PDB file of C-alpha atoms (C1' of nucleotides) in Angstrom:
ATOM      1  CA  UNK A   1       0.000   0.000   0.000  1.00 59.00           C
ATOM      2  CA  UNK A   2       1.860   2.947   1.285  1.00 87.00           C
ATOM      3  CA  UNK A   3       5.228   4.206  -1.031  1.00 90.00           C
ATOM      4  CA  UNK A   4       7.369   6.701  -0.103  1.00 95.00           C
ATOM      5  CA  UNK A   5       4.694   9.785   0.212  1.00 93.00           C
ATOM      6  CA  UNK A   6       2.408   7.906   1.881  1.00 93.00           C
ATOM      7  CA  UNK A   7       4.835   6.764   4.692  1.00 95.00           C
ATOM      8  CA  UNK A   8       6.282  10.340   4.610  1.00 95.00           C
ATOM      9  CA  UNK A   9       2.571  11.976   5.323  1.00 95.00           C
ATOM     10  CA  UNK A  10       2.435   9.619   7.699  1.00 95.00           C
ATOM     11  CA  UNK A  11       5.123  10.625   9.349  1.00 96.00           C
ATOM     12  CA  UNK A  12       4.161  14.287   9.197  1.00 95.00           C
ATOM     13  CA  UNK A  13       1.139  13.680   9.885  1.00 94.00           C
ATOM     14  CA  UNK A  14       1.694  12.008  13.844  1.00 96.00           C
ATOM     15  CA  UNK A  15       5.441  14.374  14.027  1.00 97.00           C
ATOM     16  CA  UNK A  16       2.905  17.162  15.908  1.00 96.00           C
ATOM     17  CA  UNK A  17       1.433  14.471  18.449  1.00 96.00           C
ATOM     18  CA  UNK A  18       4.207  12.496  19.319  1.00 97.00           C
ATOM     19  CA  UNK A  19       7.165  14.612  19.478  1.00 98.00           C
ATOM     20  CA  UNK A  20       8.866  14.889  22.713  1.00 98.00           C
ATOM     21  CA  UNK A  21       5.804  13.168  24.728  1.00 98.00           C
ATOM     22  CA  UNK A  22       6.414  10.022  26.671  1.00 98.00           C
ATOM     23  CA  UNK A  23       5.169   6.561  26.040  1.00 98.00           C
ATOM     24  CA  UNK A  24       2.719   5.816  29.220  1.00 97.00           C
ATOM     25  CA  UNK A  25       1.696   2.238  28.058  1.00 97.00           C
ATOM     26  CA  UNK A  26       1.430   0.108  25.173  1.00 98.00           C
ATOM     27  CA  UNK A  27      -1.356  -2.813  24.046  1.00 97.00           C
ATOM     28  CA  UNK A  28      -0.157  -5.347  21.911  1.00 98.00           C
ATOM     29  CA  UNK A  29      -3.074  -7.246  20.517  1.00 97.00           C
ATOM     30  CA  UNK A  30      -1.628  -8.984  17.869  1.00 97.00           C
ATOM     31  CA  UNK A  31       2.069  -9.454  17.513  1.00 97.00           C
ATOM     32  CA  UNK A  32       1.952 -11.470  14.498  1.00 97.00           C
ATOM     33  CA  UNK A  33       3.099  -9.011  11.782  1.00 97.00           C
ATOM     34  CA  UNK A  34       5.667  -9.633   8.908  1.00 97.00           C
ATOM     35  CA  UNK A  35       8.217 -10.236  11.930  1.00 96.00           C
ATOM     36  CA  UNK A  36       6.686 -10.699  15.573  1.00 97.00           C
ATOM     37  CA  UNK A  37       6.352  -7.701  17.740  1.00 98.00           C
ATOM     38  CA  UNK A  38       8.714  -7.962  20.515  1.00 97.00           C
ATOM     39  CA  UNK A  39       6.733  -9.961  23.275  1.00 94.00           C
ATOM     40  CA  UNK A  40       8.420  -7.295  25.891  1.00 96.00           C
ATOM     41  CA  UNK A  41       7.990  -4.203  23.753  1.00 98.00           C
ATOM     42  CA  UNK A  42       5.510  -2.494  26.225  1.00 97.00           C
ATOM     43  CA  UNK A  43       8.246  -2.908  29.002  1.00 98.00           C
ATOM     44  CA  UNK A  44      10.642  -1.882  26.338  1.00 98.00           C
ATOM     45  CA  UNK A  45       9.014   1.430  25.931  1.00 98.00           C
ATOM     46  CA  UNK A  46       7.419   2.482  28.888  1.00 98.00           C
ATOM     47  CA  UNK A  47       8.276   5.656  30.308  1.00 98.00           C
ATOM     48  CA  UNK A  48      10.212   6.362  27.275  1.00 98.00           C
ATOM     49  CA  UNK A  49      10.374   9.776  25.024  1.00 98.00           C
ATOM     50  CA  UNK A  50      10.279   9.982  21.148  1.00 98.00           C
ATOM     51  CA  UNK A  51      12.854  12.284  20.551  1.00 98.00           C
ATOM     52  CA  UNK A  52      12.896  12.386  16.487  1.00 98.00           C
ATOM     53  CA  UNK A  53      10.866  11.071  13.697  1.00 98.00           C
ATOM     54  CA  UNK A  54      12.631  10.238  10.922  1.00 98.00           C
ATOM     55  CA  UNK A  55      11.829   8.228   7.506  1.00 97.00           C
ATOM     56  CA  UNK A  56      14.280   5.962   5.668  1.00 98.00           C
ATOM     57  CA  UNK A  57      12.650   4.402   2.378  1.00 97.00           C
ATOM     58  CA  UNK A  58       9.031   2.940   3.399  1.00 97.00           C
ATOM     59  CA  UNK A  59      10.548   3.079   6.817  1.00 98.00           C
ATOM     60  CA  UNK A  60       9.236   5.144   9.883  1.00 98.00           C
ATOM     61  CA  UNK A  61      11.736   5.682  12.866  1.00 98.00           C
ATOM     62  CA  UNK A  62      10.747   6.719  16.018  1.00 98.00           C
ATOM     63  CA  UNK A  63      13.957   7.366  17.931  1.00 98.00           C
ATOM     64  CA  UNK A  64      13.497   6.768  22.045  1.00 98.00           C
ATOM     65  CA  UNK A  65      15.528   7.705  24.695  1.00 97.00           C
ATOM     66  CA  UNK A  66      16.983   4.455  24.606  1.00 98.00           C
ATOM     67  CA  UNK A  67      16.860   2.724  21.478  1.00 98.00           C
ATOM     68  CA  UNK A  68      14.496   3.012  18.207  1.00 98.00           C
ATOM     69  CA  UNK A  69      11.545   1.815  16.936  1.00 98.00           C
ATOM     70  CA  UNK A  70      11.176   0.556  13.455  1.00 98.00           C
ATOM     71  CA  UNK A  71       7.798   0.357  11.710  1.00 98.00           C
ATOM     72  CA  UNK A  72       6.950  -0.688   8.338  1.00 98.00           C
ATOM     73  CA  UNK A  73       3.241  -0.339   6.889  1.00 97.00           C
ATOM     74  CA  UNK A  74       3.285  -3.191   4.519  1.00 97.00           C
ATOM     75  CA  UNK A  75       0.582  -3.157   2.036  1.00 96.00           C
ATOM     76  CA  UNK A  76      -2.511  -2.229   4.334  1.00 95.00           C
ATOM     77  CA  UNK A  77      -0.799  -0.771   7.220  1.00 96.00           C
ATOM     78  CA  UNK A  78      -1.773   2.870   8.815  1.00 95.00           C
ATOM     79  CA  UNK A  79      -0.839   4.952  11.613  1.00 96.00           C
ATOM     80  CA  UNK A  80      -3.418   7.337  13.271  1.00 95.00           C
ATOM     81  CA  UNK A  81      -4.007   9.166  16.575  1.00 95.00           C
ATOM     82  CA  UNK A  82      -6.257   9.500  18.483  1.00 94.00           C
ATOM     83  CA  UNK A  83      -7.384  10.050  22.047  1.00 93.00           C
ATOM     84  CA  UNK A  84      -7.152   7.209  24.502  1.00 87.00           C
ATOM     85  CA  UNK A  85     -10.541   6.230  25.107  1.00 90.00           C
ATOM     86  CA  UNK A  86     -11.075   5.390  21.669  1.00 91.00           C
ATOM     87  CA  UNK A  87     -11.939   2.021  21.317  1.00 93.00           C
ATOM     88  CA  UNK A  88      -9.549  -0.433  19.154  1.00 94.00           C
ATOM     89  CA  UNK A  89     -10.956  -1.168  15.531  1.00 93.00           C
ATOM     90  CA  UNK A  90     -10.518  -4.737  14.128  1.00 94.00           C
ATOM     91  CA  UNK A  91      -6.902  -5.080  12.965  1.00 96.00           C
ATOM     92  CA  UNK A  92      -6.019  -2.582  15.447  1.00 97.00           C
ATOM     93  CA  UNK A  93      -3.152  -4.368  16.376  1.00 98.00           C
ATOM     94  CA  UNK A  94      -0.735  -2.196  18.469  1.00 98.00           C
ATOM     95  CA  UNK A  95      -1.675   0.816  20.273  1.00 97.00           C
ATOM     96  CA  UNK A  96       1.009   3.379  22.166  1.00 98.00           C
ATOM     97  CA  UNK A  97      -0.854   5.236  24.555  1.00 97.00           C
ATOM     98  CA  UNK A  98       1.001   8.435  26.087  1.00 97.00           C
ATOM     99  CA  UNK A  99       0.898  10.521  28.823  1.00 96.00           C
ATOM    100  CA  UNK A 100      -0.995  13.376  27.301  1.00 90.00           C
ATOM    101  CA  UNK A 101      -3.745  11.199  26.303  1.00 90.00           C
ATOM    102  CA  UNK A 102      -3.335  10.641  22.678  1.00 95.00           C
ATOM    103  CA  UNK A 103      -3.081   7.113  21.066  1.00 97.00           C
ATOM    104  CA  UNK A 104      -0.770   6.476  18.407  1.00 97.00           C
ATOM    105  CA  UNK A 105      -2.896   3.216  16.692  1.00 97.00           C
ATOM    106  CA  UNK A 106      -0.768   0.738  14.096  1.00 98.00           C
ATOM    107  CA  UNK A 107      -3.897  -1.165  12.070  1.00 97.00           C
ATOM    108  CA  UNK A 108      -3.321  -3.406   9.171  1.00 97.00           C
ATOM    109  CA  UNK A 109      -5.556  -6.132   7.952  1.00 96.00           C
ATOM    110  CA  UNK A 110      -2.897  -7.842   5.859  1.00 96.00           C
ATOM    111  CA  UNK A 111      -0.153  -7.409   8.192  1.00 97.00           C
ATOM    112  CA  UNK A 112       2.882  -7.678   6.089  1.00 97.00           C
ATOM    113  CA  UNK A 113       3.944  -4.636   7.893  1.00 97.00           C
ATOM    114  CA  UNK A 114       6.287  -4.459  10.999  1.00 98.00           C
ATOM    115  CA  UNK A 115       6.910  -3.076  14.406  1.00 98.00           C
ATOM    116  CA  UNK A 116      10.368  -3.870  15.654  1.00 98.00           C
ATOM    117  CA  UNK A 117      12.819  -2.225  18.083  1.00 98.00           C
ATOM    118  CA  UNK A 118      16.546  -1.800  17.836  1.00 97.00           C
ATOM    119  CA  UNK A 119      19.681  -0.583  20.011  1.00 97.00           C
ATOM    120  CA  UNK A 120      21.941   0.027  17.535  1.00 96.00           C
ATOM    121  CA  UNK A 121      21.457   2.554  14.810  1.00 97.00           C
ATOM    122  CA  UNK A 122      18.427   2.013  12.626  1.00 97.00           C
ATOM    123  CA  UNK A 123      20.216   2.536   9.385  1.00 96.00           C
ATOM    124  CA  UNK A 124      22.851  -0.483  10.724  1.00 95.00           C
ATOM    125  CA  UNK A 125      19.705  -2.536  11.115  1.00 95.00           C
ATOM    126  CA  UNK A 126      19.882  -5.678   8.981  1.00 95.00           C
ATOM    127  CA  UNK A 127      16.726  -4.430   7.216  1.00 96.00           C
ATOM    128  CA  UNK A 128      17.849  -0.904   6.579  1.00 96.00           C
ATOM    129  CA  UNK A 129      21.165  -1.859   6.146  1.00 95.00           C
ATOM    130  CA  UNK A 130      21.905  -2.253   2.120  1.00 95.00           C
ATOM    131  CA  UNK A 131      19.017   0.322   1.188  1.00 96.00           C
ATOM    132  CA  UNK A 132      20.259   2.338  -1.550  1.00 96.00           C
ATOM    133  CA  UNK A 133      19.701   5.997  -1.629  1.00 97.00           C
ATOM    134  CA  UNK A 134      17.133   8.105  -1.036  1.00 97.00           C
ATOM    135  CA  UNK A 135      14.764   9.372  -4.320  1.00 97.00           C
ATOM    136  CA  UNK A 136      14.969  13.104  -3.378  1.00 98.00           C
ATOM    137  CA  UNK A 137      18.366  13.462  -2.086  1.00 97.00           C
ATOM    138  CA  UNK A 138      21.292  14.367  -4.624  1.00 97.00           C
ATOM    139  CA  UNK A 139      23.372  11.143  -4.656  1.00 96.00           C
ATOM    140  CA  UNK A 140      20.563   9.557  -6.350  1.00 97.00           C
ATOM    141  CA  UNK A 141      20.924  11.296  -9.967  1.00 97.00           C
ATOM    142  CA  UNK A 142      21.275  10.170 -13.555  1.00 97.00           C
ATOM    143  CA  UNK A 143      25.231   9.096 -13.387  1.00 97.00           C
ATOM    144  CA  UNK A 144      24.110   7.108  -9.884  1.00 97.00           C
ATOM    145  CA  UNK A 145      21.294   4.988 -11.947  1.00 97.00           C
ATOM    146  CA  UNK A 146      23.330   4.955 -15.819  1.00 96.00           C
ATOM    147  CA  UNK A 147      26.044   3.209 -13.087  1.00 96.00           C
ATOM    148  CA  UNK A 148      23.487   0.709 -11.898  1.00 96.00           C
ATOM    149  CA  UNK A 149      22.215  -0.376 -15.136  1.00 96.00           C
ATOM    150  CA  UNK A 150      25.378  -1.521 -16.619  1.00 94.00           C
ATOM    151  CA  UNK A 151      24.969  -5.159 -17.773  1.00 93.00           C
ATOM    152  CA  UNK A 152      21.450  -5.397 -15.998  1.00 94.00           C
ATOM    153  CA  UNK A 153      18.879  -6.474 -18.606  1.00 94.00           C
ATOM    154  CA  UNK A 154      16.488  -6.813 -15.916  1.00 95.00           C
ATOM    155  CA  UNK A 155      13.317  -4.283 -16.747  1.00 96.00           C
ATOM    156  CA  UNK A 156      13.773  -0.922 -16.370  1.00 97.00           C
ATOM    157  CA  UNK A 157      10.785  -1.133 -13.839  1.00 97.00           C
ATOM    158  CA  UNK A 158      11.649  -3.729 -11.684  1.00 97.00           C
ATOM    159  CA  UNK A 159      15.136  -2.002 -11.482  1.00 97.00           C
ATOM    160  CA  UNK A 160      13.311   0.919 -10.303  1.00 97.00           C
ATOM    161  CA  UNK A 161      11.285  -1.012  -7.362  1.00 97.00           C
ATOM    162  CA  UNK A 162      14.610  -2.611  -6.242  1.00 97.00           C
ATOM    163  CA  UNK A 163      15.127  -1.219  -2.612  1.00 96.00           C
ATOM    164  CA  UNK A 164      19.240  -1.544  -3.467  1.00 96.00           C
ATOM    165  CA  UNK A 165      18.890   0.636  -6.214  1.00 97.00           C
ATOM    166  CA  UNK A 166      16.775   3.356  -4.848  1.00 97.00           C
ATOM    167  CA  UNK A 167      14.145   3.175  -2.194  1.00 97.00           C
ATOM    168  CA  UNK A 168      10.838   4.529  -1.984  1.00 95.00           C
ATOM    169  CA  UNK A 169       9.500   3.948  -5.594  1.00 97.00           C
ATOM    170  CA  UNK A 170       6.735   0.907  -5.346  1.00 96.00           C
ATOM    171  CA  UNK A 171       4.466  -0.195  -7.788  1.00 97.00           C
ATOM    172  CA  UNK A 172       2.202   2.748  -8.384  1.00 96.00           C
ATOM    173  CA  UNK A 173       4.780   5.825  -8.847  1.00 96.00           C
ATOM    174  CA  UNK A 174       7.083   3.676 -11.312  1.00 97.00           C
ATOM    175  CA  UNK A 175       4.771   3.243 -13.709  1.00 97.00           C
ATOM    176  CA  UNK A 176       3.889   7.157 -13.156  1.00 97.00           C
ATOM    177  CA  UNK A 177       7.442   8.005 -13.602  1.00 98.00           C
ATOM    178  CA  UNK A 178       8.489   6.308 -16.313  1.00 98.00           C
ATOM    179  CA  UNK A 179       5.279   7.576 -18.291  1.00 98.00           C
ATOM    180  CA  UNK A 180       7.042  10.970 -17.437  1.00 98.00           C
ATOM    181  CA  UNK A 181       9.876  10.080 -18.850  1.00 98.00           C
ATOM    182  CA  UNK A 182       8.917   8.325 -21.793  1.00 98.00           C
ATOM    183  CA  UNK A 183      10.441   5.006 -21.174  1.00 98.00           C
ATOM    184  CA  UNK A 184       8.800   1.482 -21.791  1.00 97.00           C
ATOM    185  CA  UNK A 185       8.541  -0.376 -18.356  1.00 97.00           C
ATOM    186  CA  UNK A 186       9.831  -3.708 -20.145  1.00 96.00           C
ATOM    187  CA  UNK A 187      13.052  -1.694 -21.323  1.00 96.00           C
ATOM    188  CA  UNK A 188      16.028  -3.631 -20.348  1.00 96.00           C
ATOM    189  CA  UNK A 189      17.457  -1.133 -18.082  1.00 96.00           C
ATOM    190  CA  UNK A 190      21.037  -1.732 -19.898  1.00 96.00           C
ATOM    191  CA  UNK A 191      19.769  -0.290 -22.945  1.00 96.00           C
ATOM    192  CA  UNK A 192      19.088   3.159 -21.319  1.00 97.00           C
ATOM    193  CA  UNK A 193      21.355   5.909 -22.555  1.00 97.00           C
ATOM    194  CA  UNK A 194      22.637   8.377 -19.962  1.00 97.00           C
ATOM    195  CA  UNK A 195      20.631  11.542 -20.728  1.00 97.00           C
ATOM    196  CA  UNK A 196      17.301   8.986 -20.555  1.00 97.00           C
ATOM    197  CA  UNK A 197      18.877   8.035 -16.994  1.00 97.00           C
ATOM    198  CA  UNK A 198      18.560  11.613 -16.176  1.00 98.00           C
ATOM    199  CA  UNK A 199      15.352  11.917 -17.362  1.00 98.00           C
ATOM    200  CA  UNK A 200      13.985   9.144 -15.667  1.00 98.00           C
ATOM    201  CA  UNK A 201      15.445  10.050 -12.011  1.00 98.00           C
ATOM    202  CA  UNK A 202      14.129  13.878 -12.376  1.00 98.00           C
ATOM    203  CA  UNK A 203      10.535  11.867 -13.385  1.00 98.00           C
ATOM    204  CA  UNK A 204      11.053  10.457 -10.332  1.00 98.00           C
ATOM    205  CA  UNK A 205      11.765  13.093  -7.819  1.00 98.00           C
ATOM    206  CA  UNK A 206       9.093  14.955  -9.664  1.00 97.00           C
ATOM    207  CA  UNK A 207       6.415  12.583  -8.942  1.00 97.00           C
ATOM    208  CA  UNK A 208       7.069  11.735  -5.727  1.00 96.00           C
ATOM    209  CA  UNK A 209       7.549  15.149  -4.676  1.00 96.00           C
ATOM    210  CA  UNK A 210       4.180  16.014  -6.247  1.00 95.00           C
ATOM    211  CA  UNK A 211       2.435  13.157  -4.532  1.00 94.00           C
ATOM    212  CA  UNK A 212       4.061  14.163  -1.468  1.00 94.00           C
ATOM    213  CA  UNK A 213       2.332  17.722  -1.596  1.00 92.00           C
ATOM    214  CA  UNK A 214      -1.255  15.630  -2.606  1.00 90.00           C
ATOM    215  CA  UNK A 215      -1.428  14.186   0.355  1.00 86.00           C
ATOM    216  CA  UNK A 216       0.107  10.299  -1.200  1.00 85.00           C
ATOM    217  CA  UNK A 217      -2.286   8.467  -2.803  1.00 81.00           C
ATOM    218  CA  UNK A 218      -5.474   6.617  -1.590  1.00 75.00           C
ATOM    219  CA  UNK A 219      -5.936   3.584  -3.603  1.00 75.00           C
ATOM    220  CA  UNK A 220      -8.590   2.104  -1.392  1.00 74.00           C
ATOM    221  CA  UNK A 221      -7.875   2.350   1.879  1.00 72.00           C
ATOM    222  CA  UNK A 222      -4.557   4.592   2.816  1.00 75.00           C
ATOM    223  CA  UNK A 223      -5.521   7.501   5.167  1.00 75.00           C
ATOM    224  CA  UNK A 224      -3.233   9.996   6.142  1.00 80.00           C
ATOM    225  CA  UNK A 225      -2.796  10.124  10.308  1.00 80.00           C
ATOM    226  CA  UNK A 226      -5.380  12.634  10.519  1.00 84.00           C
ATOM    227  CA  UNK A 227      -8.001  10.055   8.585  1.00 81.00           C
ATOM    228  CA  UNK A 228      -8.680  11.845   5.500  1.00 82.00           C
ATOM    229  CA  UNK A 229      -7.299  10.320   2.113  1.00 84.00           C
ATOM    230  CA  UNK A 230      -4.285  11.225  -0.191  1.00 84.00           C
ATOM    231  CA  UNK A 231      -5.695  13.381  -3.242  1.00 81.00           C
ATOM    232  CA  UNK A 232      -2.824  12.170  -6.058  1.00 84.00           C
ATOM    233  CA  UNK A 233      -4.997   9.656  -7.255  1.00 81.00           C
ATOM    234  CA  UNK A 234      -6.983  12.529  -9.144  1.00 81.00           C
ATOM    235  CA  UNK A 235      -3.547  12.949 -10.689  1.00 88.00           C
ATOM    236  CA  UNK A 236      -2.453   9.541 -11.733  1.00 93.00           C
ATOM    237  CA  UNK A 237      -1.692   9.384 -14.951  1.00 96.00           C
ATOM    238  CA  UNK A 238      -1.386   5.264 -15.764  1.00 96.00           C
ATOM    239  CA  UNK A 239      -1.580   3.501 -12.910  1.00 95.00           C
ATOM    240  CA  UNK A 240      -5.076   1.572 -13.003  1.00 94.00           C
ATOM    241  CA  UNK A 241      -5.856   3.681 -16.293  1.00 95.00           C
ATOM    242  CA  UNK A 242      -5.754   0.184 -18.695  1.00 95.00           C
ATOM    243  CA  UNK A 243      -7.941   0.649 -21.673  1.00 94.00           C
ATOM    244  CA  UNK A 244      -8.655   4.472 -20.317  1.00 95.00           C
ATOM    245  CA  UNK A 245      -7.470   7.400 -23.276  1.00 96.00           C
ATOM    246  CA  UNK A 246      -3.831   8.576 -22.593  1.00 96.00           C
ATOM    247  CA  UNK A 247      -3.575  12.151 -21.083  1.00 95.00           C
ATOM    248  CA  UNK A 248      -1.512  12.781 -23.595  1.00 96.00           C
ATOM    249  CA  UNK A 249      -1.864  11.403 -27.096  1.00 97.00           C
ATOM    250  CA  UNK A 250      -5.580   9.771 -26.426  1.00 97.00           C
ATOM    251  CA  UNK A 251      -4.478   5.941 -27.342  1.00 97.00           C
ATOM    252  CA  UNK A 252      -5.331   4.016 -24.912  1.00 96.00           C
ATOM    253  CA  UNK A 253      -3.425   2.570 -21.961  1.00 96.00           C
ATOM    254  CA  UNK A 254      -2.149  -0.863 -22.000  1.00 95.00           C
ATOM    255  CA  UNK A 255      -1.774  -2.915 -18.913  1.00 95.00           C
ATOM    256  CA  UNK A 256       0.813  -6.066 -18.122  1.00 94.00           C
ATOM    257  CA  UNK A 257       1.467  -7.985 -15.608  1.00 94.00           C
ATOM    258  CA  UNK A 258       5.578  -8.098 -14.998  1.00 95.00           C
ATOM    259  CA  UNK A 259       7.190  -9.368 -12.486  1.00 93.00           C
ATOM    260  CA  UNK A 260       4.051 -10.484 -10.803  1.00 92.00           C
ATOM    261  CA  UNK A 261       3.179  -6.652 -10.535  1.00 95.00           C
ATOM    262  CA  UNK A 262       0.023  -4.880 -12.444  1.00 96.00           C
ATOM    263  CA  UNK A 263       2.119  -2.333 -14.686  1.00 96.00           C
ATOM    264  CA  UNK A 264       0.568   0.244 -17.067  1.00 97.00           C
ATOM    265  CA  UNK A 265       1.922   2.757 -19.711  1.00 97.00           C
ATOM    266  CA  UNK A 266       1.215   4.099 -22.824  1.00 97.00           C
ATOM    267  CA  UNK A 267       2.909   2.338 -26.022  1.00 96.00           C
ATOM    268  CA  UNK A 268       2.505   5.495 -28.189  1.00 97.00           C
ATOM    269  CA  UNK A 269       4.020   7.543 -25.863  1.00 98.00           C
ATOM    270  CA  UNK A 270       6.495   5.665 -23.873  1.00 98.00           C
ATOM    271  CA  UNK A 271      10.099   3.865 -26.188  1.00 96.00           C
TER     272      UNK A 271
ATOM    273  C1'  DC B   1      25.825 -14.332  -8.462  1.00 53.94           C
ATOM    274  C1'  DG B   2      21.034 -13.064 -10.710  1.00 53.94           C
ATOM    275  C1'  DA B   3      16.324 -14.073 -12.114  1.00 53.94           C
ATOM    276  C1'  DG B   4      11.890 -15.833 -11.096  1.00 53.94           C
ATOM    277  C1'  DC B   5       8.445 -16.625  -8.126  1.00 53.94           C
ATOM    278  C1'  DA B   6       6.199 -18.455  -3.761  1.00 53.94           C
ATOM    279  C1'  DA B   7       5.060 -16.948   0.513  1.00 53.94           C
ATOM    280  C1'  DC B   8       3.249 -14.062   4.167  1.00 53.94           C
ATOM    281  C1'  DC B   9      -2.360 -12.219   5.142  1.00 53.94           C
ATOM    282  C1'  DT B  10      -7.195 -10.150   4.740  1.00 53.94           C
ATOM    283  C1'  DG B  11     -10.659  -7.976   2.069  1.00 53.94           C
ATOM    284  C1'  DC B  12     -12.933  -6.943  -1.907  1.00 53.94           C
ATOM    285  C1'  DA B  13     -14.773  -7.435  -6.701  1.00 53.94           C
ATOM    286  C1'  DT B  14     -16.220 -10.609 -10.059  1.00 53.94           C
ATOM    287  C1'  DG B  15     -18.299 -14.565 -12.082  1.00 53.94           C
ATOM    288  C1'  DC B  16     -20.779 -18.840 -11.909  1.00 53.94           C
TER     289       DC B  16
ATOM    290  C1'  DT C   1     -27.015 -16.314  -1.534  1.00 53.94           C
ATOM    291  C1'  DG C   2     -22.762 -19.002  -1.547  1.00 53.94           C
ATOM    292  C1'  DC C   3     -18.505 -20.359  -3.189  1.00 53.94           C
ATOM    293  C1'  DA C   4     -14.287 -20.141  -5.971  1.00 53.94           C
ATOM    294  C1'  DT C   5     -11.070 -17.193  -8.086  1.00 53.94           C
ATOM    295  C1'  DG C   6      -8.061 -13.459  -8.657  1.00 53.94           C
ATOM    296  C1'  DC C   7      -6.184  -9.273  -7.318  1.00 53.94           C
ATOM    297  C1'  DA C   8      -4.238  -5.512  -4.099  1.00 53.94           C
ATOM    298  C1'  DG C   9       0.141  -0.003  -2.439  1.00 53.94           C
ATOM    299  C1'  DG C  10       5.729  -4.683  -0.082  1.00 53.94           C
ATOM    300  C1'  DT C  11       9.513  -7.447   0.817  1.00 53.94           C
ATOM    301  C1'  DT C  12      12.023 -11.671   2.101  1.00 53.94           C
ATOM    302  C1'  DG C  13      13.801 -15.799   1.042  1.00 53.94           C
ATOM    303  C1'  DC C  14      13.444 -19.882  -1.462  1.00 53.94           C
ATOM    304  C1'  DT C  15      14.852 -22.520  -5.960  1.00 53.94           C
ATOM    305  C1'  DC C  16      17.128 -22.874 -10.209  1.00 53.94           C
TER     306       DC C  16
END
DNA sequence: CGAGCAACCTGCATGC
DNA sequence: TGCATGCAGGTTGCTC
């Protein structure tokens, strides 16, 4: 479910709630997640402060006095807040109640997502570990990816999606990107020239940054912390568009299935 | 090593 | 209405 700009409004979105307060309890009603929960995690945290909030890839890290917290949203996976008498919704399966009577509530029906804690530095973790760089940051640029794509004749899109390479860019914002740039999803990456690298990586900070702004995007069921939905779905210009005029030259969008992943694009449009 | 794909789970839409 | 099927925003960890 959630890319980059939906974990990052996420993370904006509970920064203002849970900054500098102190973790008074925490419920764990299910701990069977991608990984379990840690079966002492509410000892683990108790009394503890969140002193930062920071984001690496799909990645939300909640940095505590004495160690962090890692949480991934999977594919169905949300983070709200609310007060502490609400009641816990079905696949409500973490809650971290503090002191000033707001909830921070973890809820996902598929649970591939995550909730694990770490003493050493999140980024050492083993999951965090070999992520490549970040999409928006300057050491990901069009010399960074023409260097990656040397004698990979993997697709240009599952090249994309590959955490190692870059992270943040799932299923929905590389087809959007590389309808930006013009390239065919099913190019072999190795047969990208250098100036359609660049294009491609500012077609990617572009959309991402845009979907940022939006809100991320509600598919079906994403909800930013405050409950309302992303708004880039208005803006989508392929994904879940198959047989639907193209924005730009009116043929009509073509959908595939590659890599076991619904991919759409525009053959008129995209080489 | 890389590529391909099964697996983890629930919910929803579709078709018979 | 019920049941089977397929699909969904992610990622690990098999097998070949």
């Amino acid at each position: 479910m959630p890319e980059l700009p939906e974990v990052e409004t996420t993370r904006r979105g509970i920064t203002p709630h849970v900054l500098n307060q102190t973790i008074q309890q925490v419920i764990v009603r299910n701990p069977r997640l991608r990984w379990p929960i840690p079966n002492d995690l509410a000892q683990i945290l108790h009394k503890q402060k969140i002193k930062k909030i920071t984001r690496r890839g799909k990645y939300l890290l909640l940095h505590c006095d004495k160690g962090c917290l890692i949480i991934h949203l999977g594919m169905s996976g949300k983070l709200s807040i609310t007060e502490n008498t609400h009641a816990a919704d079905k696949h409500d399966h973490c809650e971290i109640i503090f002191s000033h009577h707001k909830t921070l509530r973890f809820n996902d029906p598929r649970r591939f997502g995550a909730i694990l804690w770490t003493t050493i530095h999140p980024h050492k973790h083993t999951l965090l570990k070999d992520l490549g760089p970040e999409p928006l940051l300057k050491n990901f640029n069009g010399d960074y990816l023409y260097q990656c794509i040397q004698n990979k004749n993997m697709a240009i899109k599952q090249l994309i999606m590959d955490g190692k390479i870059v992270v943040g860019v799932g299923n929905i914002y590389a087809s959007e990107a590389l309808f930006l740039a013009k390239i065919l999803p099913t190019r072999a990456a190795q047969t990208l020239a250098l100036g359609e690298c660049n294009t491609l990586v500012a077609a990617i900070k572009k959309i991402l940054t845009q979907a940022i702004k939006a809100g991320g995007t509600t598919l079906k069921d994403f909800l930013q912390a405050n409950g309302k939905p992303g708004y880039f779905s208005q803006k989508l210009l392929v994904y879940q568009r198959a047989d639907q005029p193209c924005r730009d030259c009116g043929k009509a969008i073509r959908s595939i299935r590659l890599g076991q992943r619904a991919t759409y694009f525009c053959l008129q449009c995209q080489k």
